[in-house]
Amino acid sequence: MSAPNKPRLRFAPSPTGQLHIGGARTALFNWAFARRTGGAFVLRVEDTDPTRSKKEYEHAILDGLTRMGIDWDEGPDVGGEYGPYRQTERFDGYLGVAAALFQAGYAYRCFCPSERLEALREAQMAAKENPRYDGCCKALTKEEAQAKISAGEEPVLRFDVPEGETRFTDLIRGEVTFQNAEVDDWIMVRADATPTYNFVVVCDDSDMQITHVLRGEEHLTNTPKQVLLFEALGLDAPIYGHLPLMLGTDGKKLSKRTGDTALIDYLDKGYPPEAILNFLCLQGWALDGEHDLFGVDELIANFEPTDVSKGGSIFDPEKFLWMAGEYVRRDTPERLAERCTPFLVAAGLATLEQLDARKDWLVRAVAAHQERFRLYSELPDWIGYLFADDAGLVWDPKAEKGARKHAAAPETLAAFATWLAARGAAGEALEGADLAEATKAWVAERGLKIPGLFQPLRCALTGAPGGADLFEIIGLLGLDATLARIADAAARLGVPAAS
RNA sequence: GGCCCCUUCGUCUAGUCAGGCCUAGGACACCAGGUUUUCAUCCUGGCGACAGGGGUUCGAAUCCCCUAGGGGUCACCA
């Protein structure tokens, strides 16, 4: 399957929640590197925590990746030669390794109850020492341990961290060194015989022949534990690269406090997936420093882990929104209409069937407003007037105020309606540039100023202070609705404002 | 607090590894103009940074040291 010497990357989420936006970036970078090098991208589900892992989250995460266009060569759903890809399905293997490590003296049993550990930790904290296991059970003889087991005590298995120091070369940070004395004798297998994260990660990265691990910086302090375990197993550790954290506007690790953290939230808000991908790239990586807008092809062609910056990046919602708008403007009206349709339906403007029945019209409506919205979810607000009743259209106060600035508005509107109707009867253009030209000429003939007609007209047709080209709007509305709205507005403007 | 990591405009970043091309470039945001029937788009211009201090060097954003600041991590979570 995979050729030797080809990198093997992985993304290993734990299904304890929605796919985090930071996790999405981690997946993206791993994926990009695998794709650039012709290597493999593996998806592995780290579900060793039975209390927090949920099947639905696994689905959500896979779905999120798929919606972003990130695919994987091996994973729980597609299988692969190194499967299974769910850690709960690999327990037997881990326990075998644990037993071997124990036999070889790299690990020892610990019978200390949680209460003792907690008390120890508190005492150490109080004494301003670093909380860590004191090695109490390390000195137990085989007989003593056996006796405790016979008495029904259930031990955990701790890794026996050796003396010395552990160093590794991080793709992003360079040489990183930890004193082993700083590394706790961490637990590999819990009292209930389930293996822990740091242990299974090593087993899996080894079994799955993972060559490069790009992960968040929060894992940096886990790395010496894992490297030491690889050494105990007589294996080479993969090459690590710790990505800088994505920070909230408060400068701390991105959390719900300062905004949405789940990929799905952004998808649900109608950020174009391409914009999300592009924006994620910019958190810690740059194509060339000159171009901010680029697609996955360019990411794949150029991504190099060593180019990733070291410092954390504050997630800027403003720039993200701008980028979303860029992608909306660059899309084709056809595809945009398609992507916006669910949001129009959700906003209650029309049913899916109704929209499907006049697709061409919808595409025109979208095109007329394309440079005005940034998120798919913003479109309903922009084109809601197209779906409203002709009589009693809700007017934005600003729009009404603008319309009322012109004392002759009711008469002007009425005259315009008459003219427009005649034009329609004569079979002349009722939309676009032709109508715009003719209208301007009409305005000039009557000695009016452009705003004198346009402001009341816009209010009459849309009720909004701003929006698409008036003549596109007339075209979208059609003659009947246009005339109906003008008549309604002329009447409403003929009497003083309610408030 | 210990350990580890980090530090270029308010924000994302280019430049740092191979010191001079940097009077530090681009983008978002902001400000000021322009285009436009409105809003938006678009165009032009402006504002704005090498955390501080020592070295090394003819020359440092780039190399070294110190200080300060920020972050991460210290679970029978991952």
Coordinates of C-alpha atoms (C1' of nucleotides) in Angstrom, one line a residue:
Chain A
M1 CA 0.0 0.0 0.0
S2 CA 2.2 2.8 1.2
A3 CA 5.6 3.0 -0.3
P4 CA 8.5 2.9 2.2
N5 CA 10.1 6.2 3.0
K6 CA 6.9 8.0 2.4
P7 CA 5.8 10.1 5.3
R8 CA 2.8 8.9 7.3
L9 CA 0.9 11.6 9.1
R10 CA -2.1 11.3 11.4
F11 CA -4.8 13.3 13.0
A12 CA -5.9 11.8 16.2
P13 CA -8.9 13.5 17.7
S14 CA -10.7 12.3 20.8
P15 CA -14.4 12.2 20.3
T16 CA -15.3 14.2 23.4
G17 CA -16.8 17.2 21.6
Q18 CA -17.2 18.9 18.3
L19 CA -14.2 19.3 16.1
H20 CA -12.4 22.3 17.5
I21 CA -11.3 25.0 15.1
G22 CA -7.7 24.5 16.3
G23 CA -8.1 20.8 15.7
A24 CA -9.2 21.5 12.2
R25 CA -6.0 23.4 11.6
T26 CA -4.0 20.6 13.0
A27 CA -5.7 18.2 10.7
L28 CA -5.3 20.6 7.8
F29 CA -1.6 20.9 8.2
N30 CA -1.0 17.2 8.7
W31 CA -3.1 16.5 5.6
A32 CA -1.4 19.1 3.6
F33 CA 2.0 17.7 4.4
A34 CA 0.9 14.2 3.6
R35 CA -0.6 15.3 0.3
R36 CA 2.5 17.4 -0.6
T37 CA 4.9 14.6 0.0
G38 CA 2.7 11.8 -1.4
G39 CA 2.5 10.3 2.0
A40 CA -0.4 8.9 3.9
F41 CA -2.9 10.7 6.1
V42 CA -4.3 8.5 8.8
L43 CA -7.3 9.3 11.0
R44 CA -7.3 7.7 14.4
V45 CA -9.9 8.0 17.0
E46 CA -8.6 8.4 20.5
D47 CA -11.5 7.2 22.5
T48 CA -9.8 5.7 25.6
D49 CA -11.8 7.9 28.0
P50 CA -15.0 6.0 28.2
T51 CA -16.8 8.6 30.2
R52 CA -16.3 11.5 27.8
S53 CA -16.1 9.7 24.4
K54 CA -19.3 9.7 22.4
K55 CA -20.0 8.0 19.1
E56 CA -21.9 11.0 18.0
Y57 CA -18.9 13.2 18.3
E58 CA -16.8 10.8 16.3
H59 CA -19.4 11.2 13.5
A60 CA -19.4 14.9 13.9
I61 CA -15.6 15.2 13.7
L62 CA -15.4 13.0 10.6
D63 CA -18.2 14.9 9.0
G64 CA -16.6 18.2 9.8
L65 CA -13.4 17.1 8.1
T66 CA -15.3 15.9 5.1
R67 CA -17.2 19.1 4.8
M68 CA -13.8 20.9 4.7
G69 CA -12.6 18.7 2.0
I70 CA -10.0 17.0 4.1
D71 CA -9.9 13.3 3.2
W72 CA -8.0 10.4 4.8
D73 CA -6.4 7.3 3.5
E74 CA -6.9 5.2 6.5
G75 CA -9.4 5.6 9.3
P76 CA -12.2 4.0 11.4
D77 CA -14.6 4.3 8.5
V78 CA -12.4 3.4 5.6
G79 CA -10.1 0.9 7.3
G80 CA -6.5 0.4 6.3
E81 CA -3.7 -2.0 6.8
Y82 CA -2.9 -0.8 10.2
G83 CA -6.3 -0.9 11.7
P84 CA -8.4 -0.8 13.6
Y85 CA -8.3 2.9 13.9
R86 CA -10.3 3.3 17.1
Q87 CA -8.2 2.9 20.2
T88 CA -10.9 1.1 22.2
E89 CA -10.7 -1.6 19.5
R90 CA -6.9 -2.0 20.1
F91 CA -6.9 -2.6 23.9
D92 CA -5.5 -6.1 23.7
G93 CA -2.4 -4.9 21.9
Y94 CA -1.7 -2.2 24.4
L95 CA -2.0 -4.5 27.3
G96 CA 0.4 -6.9 25.7
V97 CA 2.9 -4.1 25.3
A98 CA 2.3 -3.1 28.9
A99 CA 3.0 -6.6 30.1
A100 CA 6.2 -6.8 28.1
L101 CA 7.4 -3.4 29.4
F102 CA 6.6 -4.5 33.0
Q103 CA 8.5 -7.8 32.5
A104 CA 11.5 -5.9 31.1
G105 CA 11.5 -3.6 34.1
Y106 CA 10.5 -0.4 32.4
A107 CA 7.4 -0.1 34.4
Y108 CA 6.2 -0.9 37.9
R109 CA 3.0 -1.4 39.7
C110 CA 1.7 1.2 42.0
F111 CA -0.9 0.5 44.6
C112 CA -1.2 4.0 46.0
P113 CA -4.9 4.9 46.3
S114 CA -6.1 8.1 44.7
E115 CA -6.6 9.5 48.1
R116 CA -2.9 9.1 49.0
L117 CA -2.0 10.7 45.7
E118 CA -4.2 13.6 46.2
A119 CA -3.0 14.2 49.7
L120 CA 0.6 13.9 48.4
R121 CA -0.1 16.5 45.7
E122 CA -1.7 18.9 48.2
A123 CA 1.2 18.5 50.6
Q124 CA 3.7 19.1 47.8
M125 CA 1.8 22.2 46.6
A126 CA 1.6 23.5 50.1
A127 CA 5.3 23.1 50.5
K128 CA 5.8 24.8 47.1
E129 CA 7.2 21.7 45.6
N130 CA 6.3 20.3 42.2
P131 CA 3.5 17.9 42.5
R132 CA 4.7 14.5 41.4
Y133 CA 4.6 10.9 42.3
D134 CA 7.1 10.1 45.1
G135 CA 8.0 6.6 43.8
C136 CA 6.5 5.0 46.9
C137 CA 5.6 1.7 45.2
K138 CA 8.7 1.4 43.2
A139 CA 10.5 -0.2 46.1
L140 CA 7.9 -2.9 46.5
T141 CA 9.2 -6.4 46.1
K142 CA 7.5 -8.9 43.9
E143 CA 6.2 -10.8 46.9
E144 CA 4.8 -7.6 48.5
A145 CA 3.1 -6.7 45.2
Q146 CA 1.7 -10.1 44.8
A147 CA 0.3 -10.1 48.3
K148 CA -1.5 -6.8 47.7
I149 CA -3.0 -8.2 44.5
S150 CA -4.1 -11.4 46.3
A151 CA -5.7 -9.1 48.9
G152 CA -7.8 -7.6 46.1
E153 CA -5.9 -4.4 45.5
E154 CA -5.8 -3.2 41.9
P155 CA -2.6 -1.5 40.9
V156 CA -1.9 1.0 38.1
L157 CA 1.2 0.6 36.0
R158 CA 3.6 3.4 36.0
F159 CA 6.4 4.1 33.6
D160 CA 9.7 4.2 35.4
V161 CA 11.4 7.3 34.0
P162 CA 15.1 6.9 33.9
E163 CA 17.8 9.3 34.9
G164 CA 19.2 11.8 32.5
E165 CA 17.6 14.1 30.0
T166 CA 15.4 13.7 26.9
R167 CA 15.9 15.7 23.9
F168 CA 14.3 15.8 20.5
T169 CA 14.3 18.0 17.4
D170 CA 11.0 19.7 16.9
L171 CA 10.3 20.6 13.3
I172 CA 9.0 24.0 14.4
R173 CA 11.0 24.7 17.5
G174 CA 14.3 23.1 17.0
E175 CA 16.1 21.3 19.8
V176 CA 14.0 20.8 22.9
T177 CA 15.4 19.4 26.1
F178 CA 13.7 18.1 29.2
Q179 CA 15.4 16.9 32.4
N180 CA 14.0 13.5 33.1
A181 CA 13.9 14.4 36.8
E182 CA 11.1 16.8 35.7
V183 CA 9.1 14.0 34.2
D184 CA 6.8 12.2 36.5
D185 CA 6.5 8.4 36.7
W186 CA 3.3 8.6 34.7
I187 CA 0.5 6.1 34.6
M188 CA 0.4 3.8 31.6
V189 CA -2.4 1.5 32.6
R190 CA -5.2 2.5 35.0
A191 CA -6.4 0.3 37.9
D192 CA -9.3 -0.8 35.8
A193 CA -6.8 -2.1 33.3
T194 CA -7.5 0.5 30.7
P195 CA -4.5 2.2 29.1
T196 CA -3.9 6.0 29.1
Y197 CA -3.3 8.5 26.4
N198 CA 0.5 8.8 26.5
F199 CA 0.8 5.1 26.4
V200 CA -1.6 4.3 23.6
V201 CA -0.3 7.2 21.5
V202 CA 3.1 5.7 21.4
C203 CA 1.8 2.2 20.7
D204 CA -0.3 3.4 17.8
D205 CA 2.1 5.8 16.3
S206 CA 4.6 3.0 16.3
D207 CA 2.1 0.3 15.0
M208 CA 0.8 2.6 12.4
Q209 CA 4.3 3.6 11.2
I210 CA 3.7 7.2 11.8
T211 CA 6.7 9.2 10.7
H212 CA 5.7 12.8 11.6
V213 CA 3.4 14.1 14.3
L214 CA 2.2 17.7 13.9
R215 CA 0.1 18.6 16.9
G216 CA -0.8 21.5 19.2
E217 CA 1.8 23.0 21.5
E218 CA -0.2 21.8 24.5
H219 CA 1.4 18.4 23.8
L220 CA 4.9 19.6 24.1
T221 CA 5.3 18.5 27.7
N222 CA 3.9 15.1 26.8
T223 CA 6.6 14.6 24.3
P224 CA 9.4 13.6 26.6
K225 CA 7.1 10.9 28.1
Q226 CA 6.4 9.5 24.7
V227 CA 10.0 9.7 23.5
L228 CA 11.2 7.9 26.6
L229 CA 8.6 5.2 25.9
F230 CA 9.7 4.8 22.3
E231 CA 13.3 4.3 23.7
A232 CA 12.1 1.7 26.1
L233 CA 10.5 -0.1 23.3
G234 CA 13.7 0.1 21.3
L235 CA 12.0 2.1 18.6
D236 CA 12.6 5.4 16.9
A237 CA 10.2 8.1 17.8
P238 CA 8.5 10.0 15.0
I239 CA 9.5 13.5 14.1
Y240 CA 7.5 16.0 16.1
G241 CA 6.3 19.4 15.2
H242 CA 4.4 21.4 17.8
L243 CA 2.1 24.0 16.3
P244 CA 1.6 27.3 18.0
L245 CA -1.6 27.7 19.8
M246 CA -4.5 29.5 18.4
L247 CA -5.5 32.2 20.9
G248 CA -8.7 34.0 21.7
T249 CA -8.8 37.8 21.7
D250 CA -7.8 37.6 25.3
G251 CA -4.5 36.1 24.3
K252 CA -5.3 32.8 26.0
K253 CA -6.0 29.4 24.5
L254 CA -9.0 29.7 22.3
S255 CA -12.1 29.1 24.3
K256 CA -15.8 29.7 24.2
R257 CA -15.3 32.8 26.3
T258 CA -14.2 34.8 23.3
G259 CA -16.0 33.3 20.5
D260 CA -17.0 30.1 18.7
T261 CA -14.5 27.4 18.9
A262 CA -16.1 24.6 17.0
L263 CA -15.7 24.3 13.3
I264 CA -19.4 23.5 13.0
D265 CA -20.3 26.8 14.4
Y266 CA -18.6 28.6 11.5
L267 CA -20.1 26.3 9.0
D268 CA -23.5 26.8 10.5
K269 CA -23.0 30.6 10.3
G270 CA -22.4 30.3 6.6
Y271 CA -18.7 30.9 6.4
P272 CA -17.6 29.5 3.0
P273 CA -15.6 26.3 3.7
E274 CA -12.9 27.6 1.4
A275 CA -12.6 30.7 3.5
I276 CA -12.4 28.7 6.7
L277 CA -9.6 26.6 5.2
N278 CA -7.8 29.7 3.9
F279 CA -8.1 31.5 7.2
L280 CA -6.9 28.5 9.2
C281 CA -3.8 28.4 7.0
L282 CA -2.9 31.9 8.0
Q283 CA -2.9 31.0 11.7
G284 CA 0.8 30.2 11.9
W285 CA 1.6 29.8 8.3
A286 CA 1.9 32.1 5.3
L287 CA 2.1 31.4 1.6
D288 CA 4.6 34.1 0.8
G289 CA 3.7 37.0 3.0
E290 CA 2.2 38.9 0.1
H291 CA -0.9 36.9 -0.7
D292 CA -3.5 36.1 1.9
L293 CA -6.0 34.6 -0.4
F294 CA -5.1 31.2 -1.7
G295 CA -6.6 27.7 -1.9
V296 CA -5.7 24.3 -0.7
D297 CA -3.9 23.6 -3.9
E298 CA -1.4 26.3 -3.1
L299 CA -1.2 25.1 0.5
I300 CA -0.5 21.6 -0.6
A301 CA 2.1 22.7 -3.1
N302 CA 4.0 24.8 -0.6
F303 CA 3.3 23.6 2.9
E304 CA 6.5 22.9 4.9
P305 CA 6.2 22.3 8.7
T306 CA 9.5 24.1 9.3
D307 CA 7.9 27.3 8.0
V308 CA 5.2 27.3 10.6
S309 CA 5.7 30.2 13.1
K310 CA 6.5 29.5 16.7
G311 CA 4.4 32.1 18.4
G312 CA 0.7 31.7 19.1
S313 CA -1.7 33.6 17.0
I314 CA -4.7 35.5 18.1
F315 CA -7.8 34.5 16.1
D316 CA -9.1 37.7 14.5
P317 CA -12.8 37.5 13.7
E318 CA -12.7 40.7 11.7
K319 CA -10.2 39.4 9.2
F320 CA -12.1 36.1 9.1
L321 CA -15.3 37.9 8.1
W322 CA -13.5 39.8 5.5
M323 CA -12.1 36.6 4.0
A324 CA -15.5 35.0 4.0
G325 CA -16.7 38.0 2.0
E326 CA -13.9 37.6 -0.5
Y327 CA -14.9 34.0 -1.1
V328 CA -18.5 34.9 -1.5
R329 CA -17.7 37.6 -4.1
R330 CA -15.4 35.2 -6.0
D331 CA -17.9 32.4 -6.2
T332 CA -20.2 31.9 -9.1
P333 CA -23.8 33.0 -8.6
E334 CA -25.0 29.5 -9.4
R335 CA -23.0 27.8 -6.7
L336 CA -23.6 30.6 -4.3
A337 CA -27.3 30.3 -4.7
E338 CA -27.0 26.6 -4.1
R339 CA -25.0 27.1 -0.9
C340 CA -27.3 29.9 0.4
T341 CA -30.5 28.0 -0.2
P342 CA -30.5 26.2 3.1
F343 CA -30.0 29.5 4.9
L344 CA -32.9 31.0 3.0
V345 CA -35.1 28.1 3.9
A346 CA -34.0 28.3 7.5
A347 CA -34.8 32.0 7.6
G348 CA -38.3 31.1 6.6
L349 CA -38.3 33.1 3.3
A350 CA -39.4 30.2 1.2
T351 CA -39.5 26.4 1.1
L352 CA -36.9 24.4 -0.7
E353 CA -39.5 23.4 -3.3
Q354 CA -40.4 27.1 -3.9
L355 CA -36.8 28.0 -4.4
D356 CA -36.1 25.0 -6.6
A357 CA -39.0 26.0 -8.8
R358 CA -37.4 29.3 -9.7
K359 CA -33.7 28.6 -9.6
D360 CA -32.8 31.0 -12.4
W361 CA -34.5 33.8 -10.6
L362 CA -32.7 33.0 -7.3
V363 CA -29.4 33.0 -9.1
R364 CA -30.2 36.5 -10.4
A365 CA -31.2 37.6 -6.9
V366 CA -28.0 36.2 -5.5
A367 CA -25.9 37.8 -8.2
A368 CA -27.5 41.2 -7.6
H369 CA -26.5 41.1 -3.9
Q370 CA -23.3 39.1 -4.2
E371 CA -20.9 41.9 -3.2
R372 CA -23.0 42.9 -0.2
F373 CA -22.9 39.8 2.0
R374 CA -20.0 37.9 3.6
L375 CA -21.7 34.9 5.1
Y376 CA -24.4 32.7 3.6
S377 CA -26.5 33.4 6.6
E378 CA -26.5 37.1 5.8
L379 CA -28.2 36.7 2.5
P380 CA -31.7 36.3 3.9
D381 CA -31.5 39.8 5.5
W382 CA -30.5 41.3 2.1
I383 CA -33.1 39.7 0.0
G384 CA -36.0 39.2 2.4
Y385 CA -37.9 42.0 0.7
L386 CA -38.1 39.9 -2.4
F387 CA -40.3 37.4 -0.5
A388 CA -42.4 39.9 1.4
D389 CA -46.0 40.9 0.8
D390 CA -46.3 43.9 -1.5
A391 CA -48.6 45.8 0.8
G392 CA -47.3 46.9 4.2
L393 CA -43.7 46.2 3.5
V394 CA -41.7 46.8 6.7
W395 CA -39.7 49.9 6.3
D396 CA -36.4 50.6 7.9
P397 CA -36.6 54.0 9.7
K398 CA -33.5 55.2 7.8
A399 CA -35.1 54.2 4.5
E400 CA -38.4 56.0 5.3
K401 CA -36.6 59.1 6.5
G402 CA -34.7 59.2 3.2
A403 CA -37.9 58.8 1.3
R404 CA -39.7 61.5 3.3
K405 CA -37.0 64.0 2.6
H406 CA -38.6 64.5 -0.7
A407 CA -42.0 66.3 -0.3
A408 CA -43.1 65.3 -3.8
A409 CA -42.4 61.7 -3.3
P410 CA -46.0 60.4 -3.5
E411 CA -46.6 62.3 -6.8
T412 CA -43.2 61.4 -8.2
L413 CA -43.8 57.7 -7.4
A414 CA -47.2 57.7 -8.9
A415 CA -46.0 59.4 -12.1
F416 CA -43.2 56.9 -12.3
A417 CA -45.5 54.0 -11.9
T418 CA -47.7 55.3 -14.7
W419 CA -44.7 55.7 -16.9
L420 CA -43.4 52.3 -16.0
A421 CA -46.7 50.7 -16.7
A422 CA -46.9 52.3 -20.1
R423 CA -43.4 51.2 -20.8
G424 CA -44.3 47.7 -19.9
A425 CA -47.4 47.8 -22.1
A426 CA -45.1 49.0 -25.0
G427 CA -43.0 46.0 -24.4
E428 CA -39.9 47.9 -23.5
A429 CA -37.2 46.6 -21.2
L430 CA -38.3 46.6 -17.5
E431 CA -35.0 45.9 -15.9
G432 CA -31.2 46.4 -16.0
A433 CA -29.2 49.0 -17.9
D434 CA -31.9 49.9 -20.4
L435 CA -34.4 50.7 -17.8
A436 CA -31.8 52.6 -15.8
E437 CA -31.0 54.8 -18.8
A438 CA -34.6 55.5 -19.6
T439 CA -35.4 56.2 -16.0
K440 CA -32.6 58.7 -15.7
A441 CA -33.8 60.4 -18.8
W442 CA -37.4 60.5 -17.4
V443 CA -36.1 62.1 -14.2
A444 CA -34.2 64.7 -16.1
E445 CA -37.2 65.5 -18.3
R446 CA -39.3 66.2 -15.3
G447 CA -36.7 68.5 -13.8
L448 CA -36.2 66.2 -10.9
K449 CA -33.0 65.2 -9.1
I450 CA -32.0 61.6 -9.1
P451 CA -32.4 61.1 -5.4
G452 CA -35.9 62.6 -5.6
L453 CA -37.1 59.4 -7.3
F454 CA -34.6 56.9 -6.3
Q455 CA -34.8 57.3 -2.5
P456 CA -38.6 56.9 -2.3
L457 CA -38.5 54.2 -4.9
R458 CA -35.9 52.2 -3.0
C459 CA -37.9 52.5 0.2
A460 CA -41.1 51.5 -1.7
L461 CA -39.5 48.4 -3.3
T462 CA -37.3 47.2 -0.5
G463 CA -37.9 49.2 2.6
A464 CA -34.2 49.3 3.1
P465 CA -31.8 52.2 3.1
G466 CA -29.3 50.5 0.8
G467 CA -29.1 47.5 -1.4
A468 CA -28.8 46.2 -4.9
D469 CA -29.2 48.2 -8.1
L470 CA -32.7 49.5 -8.3
F471 CA -33.3 48.2 -11.8
E472 CA -32.1 44.8 -10.9
I473 CA -34.6 44.9 -8.1
I474 CA -37.4 45.9 -10.4
G475 CA -36.5 43.1 -12.7
L476 CA -36.5 40.6 -9.8
L477 CA -39.8 41.9 -8.4
G478 CA -41.5 42.0 -11.8
L479 CA -43.9 44.7 -13.0
D480 CA -46.9 43.8 -10.9
A481 CA -45.1 43.7 -7.6
T482 CA -43.2 46.8 -8.4
L483 CA -46.4 48.7 -9.2
A484 CA -48.1 47.4 -6.2
R485 CA -45.3 48.4 -3.9
I486 CA -45.1 51.8 -5.4
A487 CA -48.8 52.4 -5.0
D488 CA -48.6 51.2 -1.4
A489 CA -45.7 53.5 -0.7
A490 CA -47.2 56.5 -2.4
A491 CA -50.2 56.1 -0.1
R492 CA -48.1 55.7 3.0
L493 CA -45.9 58.6 2.2
G494 CA -48.9 60.8 1.5
V495 CA -49.7 60.9 5.2
P496 CA -47.3 62.0 7.9
A497 CA -45.1 59.4 9.5
A498 CA -46.7 57.5 12.4
S499 CA -44.1 58.5 14.9
Chain B
rG1 C1' 5.6 28.3 41.7
rG2 C1' 8.8 24.4 38.8
rC3 C1' 9.6 23.0 33.9
rC4 C1' 9.0 23.9 28.6
rC5 C1' 7.9 27.2 24.7
rC6 C1' 7.4 32.0 22.6
rU7 C1' 8.2 37.7 21.5
rU8 C1' 8.2 42.2 14.0
rC9 C1' 2.4 47.5 13.1
rG10 C1' -3.9 46.9 17.5
rU11 C1' -4.4 41.8 14.7
rC12 C1' -2.5 37.8 11.0
rU13 C1' 2.2 37.8 8.9
rA14 C1' 7.0 38.5 5.2
rG15 C1' 12.0 39.1 6.3
rU16 C1' 15.6 35.6 10.9
rC17 C1' 18.2 29.4 9.5
rA18 C1' 22.8 31.2 5.0
rG19 C1' 24.0 39.5 8.9
rG20 C1' 24.2 44.3 4.2
rC21 C1' 19.0 44.3 -1.2
rC22 C1' 14.9 46.6 5.4
rU23 C1' 14.7 54.6 5.4
rA24 C1' 11.2 46.7 7.7
rG25 C1' 7.0 44.5 2.8
rG26 C1' 1.8 42.6 2.4
rA27 C1' -3.2 41.8 4.6
rC28 C1' -7.3 42.9 8.2
rA29 C1' -9.0 46.9 11.1
rC30 C1' -9.0 52.2 11.4
rC31 C1' -8.7 57.3 9.2
rA32 C1' -9.0 60.6 4.7
rG33 C1' -10.3 61.1 -0.4
rG34 C1' -12.4 59.1 -5.2
rU35 C1' -16.2 56.1 -8.1
rU36 C1' -21.6 55.0 -7.4
rU37 C1' -28.9 56.1 -7.4
rU38 C1' -28.3 53.9 -2.0
rC39 C1' -25.7 50.1 0.7
rA40 C1' -21.8 47.3 -0.5
rU41 C1' -17.9 46.5 -3.8
rC42 C1' -13.8 48.9 -6.1
rC43 C1' -9.6 52.5 -6.5
rU44 C1' -6.0 56.0 -4.1
rG45 C1' -3.5 57.8 0.1
rG46 C1' -2.5 57.8 5.4
rC47 C1' -1.7 55.8 10.4
rG48 C1' 1.2 52.0 12.4
rA49 C1' 6.1 47.3 14.6
rC50 C1' 11.8 44.8 15.0
rA51 C1' 9.7 44.0 23.8
rG52 C1' 14.1 46.4 26.7
rG53 C1' 19.4 46.3 27.6
rG54 C1' 24.2 44.6 26.7
rG55 C1' 27.6 42.4 23.4
rU56 C1' 29.9 40.3 18.4
rU57 C1' 30.7 42.9 13.7
rC58 C1' 32.7 47.8 9.1
rG59 C1' 27.4 46.6 9.4
rA60 C1' 22.1 43.2 13.3
rA61 C1' 15.0 42.7 12.9
rU62 C1' 18.6 38.8 11.6
rC63 C1' 24.2 35.9 15.7
rC64 C1' 25.3 35.5 21.5
rC65 C1' 24.0 36.8 26.6
rC66 C1' 20.8 39.1 30.3
rU67 C1' 16.1 41.2 31.7
rA68 C1' 11.0 41.9 31.1
rG69 C1' 6.4 40.2 29.3
rG70 C1' 3.1 36.4 27.3
rG71 C1' 1.6 31.4 26.7
rG72 C1' 1.5 26.1 27.7
rU73 C1' 1.9 22.3 31.2
rC74 C1' 2.2 20.0 35.9
rA75 C1' -4.8 14.1 36.3
rC76 C1' -6.0 6.7 37.2
rC77 C1' -8.3 13.7 30.5
rA78 C1' -6.7 13.6 25.9

